[in-house]
Amino acid sequence: MKRFFVGLFIAFSCYNYSQDCNYTFIGNLQDFHDKSAIASATIYIKEKDKYLVSDFDGKFKIEDLCSGTLTLTISHVNCETKTVLFNITNDSSEIIFLEHHLEELSEVVVSSTIKTETTSIEQSLNKSEIENYSDKSLGDALNSVSGVSSLNTGNTIVKPMIHGLHSSRLLIINNNVRLFDQEWGDEHAPNIDINSADRIEVVKGANTLRYGSDAIGGLILVNPKKYAAIDSLFGSTMLSLNSNGRGGNVNTELVKTYQSGFYTKFQSSYRKFGDFKSSDYYLTNTGFKNFNASLRFGYNSFEKGFEAYYSVVNNELGILAASHIGNVNDLVASINSGQPRIIEDFSYDIENPRQSILHHLGKIEAYRRFKGLGKLTVQYDLQINRRKEFDLRRGDRDNVPVVDLSLFTNSLQSNLRIDYIDNLKIDTGIMARYQQNDAVSGTGARPLIPDYDKYDASIYTVGNYDLNETSDLSAGLRYDFSKIEATKSYNISDWEAYNYDVLFPEFETSNIDNSQILTRPKFTYHNISASFGYSKRFNNDLSFSFNYGLATRVPNPSELFSDGLHHGAARIEIGLLTIDKEVANKFVASLERNNENFGFTISPYYKQIDNYIQLIPAGITTTIRGAFPVWEYNQIDARIFGVDIDINKKINNNLKYNGGISLLRGDNISEDIPLILMPATNFNNSISYFNENLNSLTLSLNHKTVLQQKRYPDYNFFTFNPILQEDVYVDISSTPPAYSLFSFNSSMSFKAFKKGSLKIEFNVENIFNTSYREYLNRLRYFADDLGRNFNLKIKINY
Amino acid sequence: MKNLKSIKTIKLLALLFVANIAAVSCSSDDDGDDHGHHHDEELITTVTYRLTNGTDVVTLEFQDLDGDGSAAPTYDISGPLTANTMYTGSIQLLNETENPADNITEEVQNEGDEHEFFISSSISDIAITKTDVDENGNPIGIESSLTTGNAGTGTLTVILKHEPTKPNDGTADGAGGSTDVQVTFNIEVQ
């Protein structure tokens, strides 16, 4: 292929000769997709050094041609410029196809207002915004988007949350691969290096069917960059240093592109932090180490292309030492003392409890366009996730993980985009996926999640129709088949206590050993999901969108099978085989004004979720460690509604204001109480100064306030303390008070070397070293959140 | 030619997929009988506090064979303690889901510097002293002496802390650490 192109170039650069010069060539320019005529295209004739313009029918005529090579370079405002060669031996006429969808190749045209689909309600982060978070996580970066918060375990395990929904209710798509990394766990952070991303989209509305049926909360798309087909070699290196945690990040990427359409990119980052510090004390054992690398290789042309992608993420995370507790009395002691029971001097050591996670992701994608039809894409992807959790243990078990899970996922999918009809675009596809979880033996502990095999198959169709110049309509339908087959041992006493011997006798095997019964639970699900979208553009940069989505989520392995003590929460968590799928009806609307001088987005939403699966206290059991609350998964009907508002205003040529507020209310309608762990009202303001003439100097002052969550379900209880000989109150529900944080950012860019540039940033987070706790941080019972941090970033582009 | 190539690619992808399913499904069957090893090795099912004055033996036993499971634990108190008597006490921890039962006391003894028992009673006349020490000379509490005073009824609580502060003020609350065992027996002194 490559050789062919090279050959072409040699052919037209070497020679042309003339003999008879009286031939006529008639060209006919047509759109590749719908074969419509392309008028007013510019045609440059190299041999004559002359320009022509195609007529209304897309035709042009060249007379008095000599025999030999004819080289035409055709350009049109909405098309990719194309060079074609013909060998002229007599009068001839040719049809030349041009590509009318420049955005598909999206060279450098990505702007922050482009959406994945016209009707979709979404927000995005571009590369420069992502770079601000280069030593943080995906969840931290997304926290800056209105309506997005995060569920944290300390400050390094950060799970994104859209409209109060997280984990299995959010799909994270990395380079078109749906991430499977034991995402059901509250303390399992997504294994993504944000430095590998060029753009991150948060899709709140309906445009999710292509990726799954279960995006009840929404969808996060992490997209890499597409490269222009030019001969180039470029890269960048960024170093970021922080005072808090005394660590930082170094990220390097190198890109080589070829005019032939081939490209390759290598990116790698390494991060290391020691113990972080709250305003008053070190958060002992909160350091982490993180290594990432990704490699892309591909070929992009209009008609066909492929990409191979591989990424590895290796995380070693310390968990706050004080959060390891043995029983409820330890928890009460922690809550009452108001500060962690273990505070040591700063250290880079990562001791138990800790997590060690290795995530491999590989994919191969190939596409081809068919004339008068559209684009067919086929993708195979594979992920291997190995999660090891180490805890404080007796005996020589410090290096034996207490949780050791190996999750293998692979899928084959195809998508056909039919776009030959001018105002109708249809995406349709099928997907098959196989997943296997292996609870690796040798942990010396009962596995949290059992071995299972999961099979998924799906088919979907989504159509986008341009009603007229200003309005669009989209609709989609998806069917999913899903089957899970697990192998799990139950205590016979539990098996009978939960009445499983009556409900599920077919799961029992004859393998009974030492008061345990081996069972093989099998569940099959059929899901239908649907979406509808409408958008209309008005004058004054105003637009309105409305999205409806029907989403269905099958219970995750933890909701079905989890069974055991959860350290750090001092509770026993029980999944139930009787849990059924949850079904959500989502309504999201958005009124936007996309204008630099004064713009805004007002986006109200309403979600009705039937059979919403939640984990709540169900009783108290006595164990060898004393009394424990038992938390069981149950299902209720829930309702979540709220509004996200963003405003931007240009004060003068240098000053800009941005602000936002998110309001949310979540209700358990079945019991008429609030839903647990819903984000509180929060708002932010920022003023930034920008001066292009002064080395692009940017200064900004930002503020964020999170109010106290007053609406929470009260699951507090009393427990008997045998030492004090009295009942003590266990306040696990009350929420921390409101807090406000201020931060400062500054940056300057300099020219360096011949082509390169140098950017220096200085930032301060939590300027006033405010001590605070956040309701959505699972370690709020044990320690304060982060104190002040000074950050220095140096980025070199070359 | 080009068409053929992309069809080939698709075929190759499909083949890869199927090959993977086949490979992984096989391996899953192989470790199918691995589940016997998924016992909780650190589980403590049984706590026994054995008290003897040389002639009489009183045992306080707590047993919970299904660990964190739903079945309630059992308490077995062999009899009342005698008033104004000095007993020698020793604690034994077992994991009886293993066969033969695993003696956890040994693990605690070996890591004496990371563990400590706290034994206390609601009967104020009862005095308990730990008689064994770890490598640093701090008490462990596997061995103890218990002296009763006047007759009465109340409770006796045995707590095992993992990674407590050592030395400490002698109370479980003051020692910190995380709780591995906390059982309370109803006792009688007569």
PDB file of N, CA and C in Angstrom, chain A residues 628-656:
ATOM      1  N   PHE A 628     -21.761  -6.546  64.512  1.00  0.00           N
ATOM      2  CA  PHE A 628     -21.525  -5.907  63.222  1.00  0.00           C
ATOM      3  C   PHE A 628     -22.828  -5.581  62.534  1.00  0.00           C
ATOM      4  N   PRO A 629     -22.912  -4.406  61.939  1.00  0.00           N
ATOM      5  CA  PRO A 629     -24.077  -4.173  61.105  1.00  0.00           C
ATOM      6  C   PRO A 629     -23.941  -4.982  59.815  1.00  0.00           C
ATOM      7  N   VAL A 630     -25.052  -5.557  59.383  1.00  0.00           N
ATOM      8  CA  VAL A 630     -25.065  -6.296  58.117  1.00  0.00           C
ATOM      9  C   VAL A 630     -25.696  -5.386  57.092  1.00  0.00           C
ATOM     10  N   TRP A 631     -24.962  -5.097  56.019  1.00  0.00           N
ATOM     11  CA  TRP A 631     -25.514  -4.296  54.936  1.00  0.00           C
ATOM     12  C   TRP A 631     -25.892  -5.237  53.804  1.00  0.00           C
ATOM     13  N   GLU A 632     -27.139  -5.129  53.377  1.00  0.00           N
ATOM     14  CA  GLU A 632     -27.596  -5.981  52.282  1.00  0.00           C
ATOM     15  C   GLU A 632     -28.007  -5.116  51.103  1.00  0.00           C
ATOM     16  N   TYR A 633     -27.840  -5.686  49.911  1.00  0.00           N
ATOM     17  CA  TYR A 633     -28.366  -5.014  48.730  1.00  0.00           C
ATOM     18  C   TYR A 633     -29.875  -5.191  48.730  1.00  0.00           C
ATOM     19  N   ASN A 634     -30.600  -4.147  48.440  1.00  0.00           N
ATOM     20  CA  ASN A 634     -32.028  -4.303  48.240  1.00  0.00           C
ATOM     21  C   ASN A 634     -32.457  -3.427  47.068  1.00  0.00           C
ATOM     22  N   GLN A 635     -33.711  -3.540  46.689  1.00  0.00           N
ATOM     23  CA  GLN A 635     -34.180  -2.791  45.523  1.00  0.00           C
ATOM     24  C   GLN A 635     -35.385  -1.949  45.878  1.00  0.00           C
ATOM     25  N   ILE A 636     -35.333  -0.710  45.466  1.00  0.00           N
ATOM     26  CA  ILE A 636     -36.431   0.214  45.717  1.00  0.00           C
ATOM     27  C   ILE A 636     -36.664   1.028  44.441  1.00  0.00           C
ATOM     28  N   ASP A 637     -37.683   1.828  44.446  1.00  0.00           N
ATOM     29  CA  ASP A 637     -37.868   2.742  43.319  1.00  0.00           C
ATOM     30  C   ASP A 637     -37.261   4.084  43.702  1.00  0.00           C
ATOM     31  N   ALA A 638     -36.475   4.628  42.805  1.00  0.00           N
ATOM     32  CA  ALA A 638     -35.774   5.867  43.128  1.00  0.00           C
ATOM     33  C   ALA A 638     -36.078   6.934  42.094  1.00  0.00           C
ATOM     34  N   ARG A 639     -35.825   8.158  42.503  1.00  0.00           N
ATOM     35  CA  ARG A 639     -36.054   9.295  41.616  1.00  0.00           C
ATOM     36  C   ARG A 639     -34.920  10.275  41.872  1.00  0.00           C
ATOM     37  N   ILE A 640     -34.272  10.710  40.820  1.00  0.00           N
ATOM     38  CA  ILE A 640     -33.211  11.707  40.974  1.00  0.00           C
ATOM     39  C   ILE A 640     -33.501  12.836  39.999  1.00  0.00           C
ATOM     40  N   PHE A 641     -33.531  14.055  40.486  1.00  0.00           N
ATOM     41  CA  PHE A 641     -33.717  15.166  39.557  1.00  0.00           C
ATOM     42  C   PHE A 641     -32.910  16.363  40.018  1.00  0.00           C
ATOM     43  N   GLY A 642     -32.672  17.252  39.106  1.00  0.00           N
ATOM     44  CA  GLY A 642     -31.859  18.410  39.457  1.00  0.00           C
ATOM     45  C   GLY A 642     -31.595  19.262  38.235  1.00  0.00           C
ATOM     46  N   VAL A 643     -30.669  20.201  38.404  1.00  0.00           N
ATOM     47  CA  VAL A 643     -30.331  21.075  37.293  1.00  0.00           C
ATOM     48  C   VAL A 643     -28.847  21.454  37.391  1.00  0.00           C
ATOM     49  N   ASP A 644     -28.193  21.502  36.234  1.00  0.00           N
ATOM     50  CA  ASP A 644     -26.803  21.970  36.163  1.00  0.00           C
ATOM     51  C   ASP A 644     -26.802  23.274  35.371  1.00  0.00           C
ATOM     52  N   ILE A 645     -26.160  24.288  35.929  1.00  0.00           N
ATOM     53  CA  ILE A 645     -26.111  25.582  35.244  1.00  0.00           C
ATOM     54  C   ILE A 645     -24.657  26.038  35.111  1.00  0.00           C
ATOM     55  N   ASP A 646     -24.273  26.444  33.909  1.00  0.00           N
ATOM     56  CA  ASP A 646     -22.947  27.019  33.675  1.00  0.00           C
ATOM     57  C   ASP A 646     -23.101  28.370  33.007  1.00  0.00           C
ATOM     58  N   ILE A 647     -22.232  29.304  33.395  1.00  0.00           N
ATOM     59  CA  ILE A 647     -22.282  30.642  32.792  1.00  0.00           C
ATOM     60  C   ILE A 647     -20.867  31.076  32.430  1.00  0.00           C
ATOM     61  N   ASN A 648     -20.701  31.693  31.275  1.00  0.00           N
ATOM     62  CA  ASN A 648     -19.429  32.343  30.989  1.00  0.00           C
ATOM     63  C   ASN A 648     -19.685  33.754  30.481  1.00  0.00           C
ATOM     64  N   LYS A 649     -18.849  34.692  30.936  1.00  0.00           N
ATOM     65  CA  LYS A 649     -19.049  36.094  30.564  1.00  0.00           C
ATOM     66  C   LYS A 649     -17.686  36.729  30.358  1.00  0.00           C
ATOM     67  N   LYS A 650     -17.584  37.469  29.238  1.00  0.00           N
ATOM     68  CA  LYS A 650     -16.345  38.178  28.974  1.00  0.00           C
ATOM     69  C   LYS A 650     -16.491  39.579  29.546  1.00  0.00           C
ATOM     70  N   ILE A 651     -15.588  39.931  30.463  1.00  0.00           N
ATOM     71  CA  ILE A 651     -15.687  41.239  31.112  1.00  0.00           C
ATOM     72  C   ILE A 651     -15.021  42.301  30.244  1.00  0.00           C
ATOM     73  N   ASN A 652     -13.803  42.041  29.818  1.00  0.00           N
ATOM     74  CA  ASN A 652     -13.186  42.848  28.780  1.00  0.00           C
ATOM     75  C   ASN A 652     -12.257  41.954  27.967  1.00  0.00           C
ATOM     76  N   ASN A 653     -11.379  42.540  27.175  1.00  0.00           N
ATOM     77  CA  ASN A 653     -10.561  41.715  26.301  1.00  0.00           C
ATOM     78  C   ASN A 653      -9.660  40.738  27.039  1.00  0.00           C
ATOM     79  N   ASN A 654      -9.360  41.033  28.288  1.00  0.00           N
ATOM     80  CA  ASN A 654      -8.447  40.187  29.040  1.00  0.00           C
ATOM     81  C   ASN A 654      -9.103  39.389  30.157  1.00  0.00           C
ATOM     82  N   LEU A 655     -10.252  39.866  30.616  1.00  0.00           N
ATOM     83  CA  LEU A 655     -10.873  39.245  31.784  1.00  0.00           C
ATOM     84  C   LEU A 655     -12.114  38.444  31.416  1.00  0.00           C
ATOM     85  N   LYS A 656     -12.245  37.296  32.088  1.00  0.00           N
ATOM     86  CA  LYS A 656     -13.337  36.389  31.782  1.00  0.00           C
ATOM     87  C   LYS A 656     -13.874  35.824  33.087  1.00  0.00           C
TER      88      LYS A 656
END
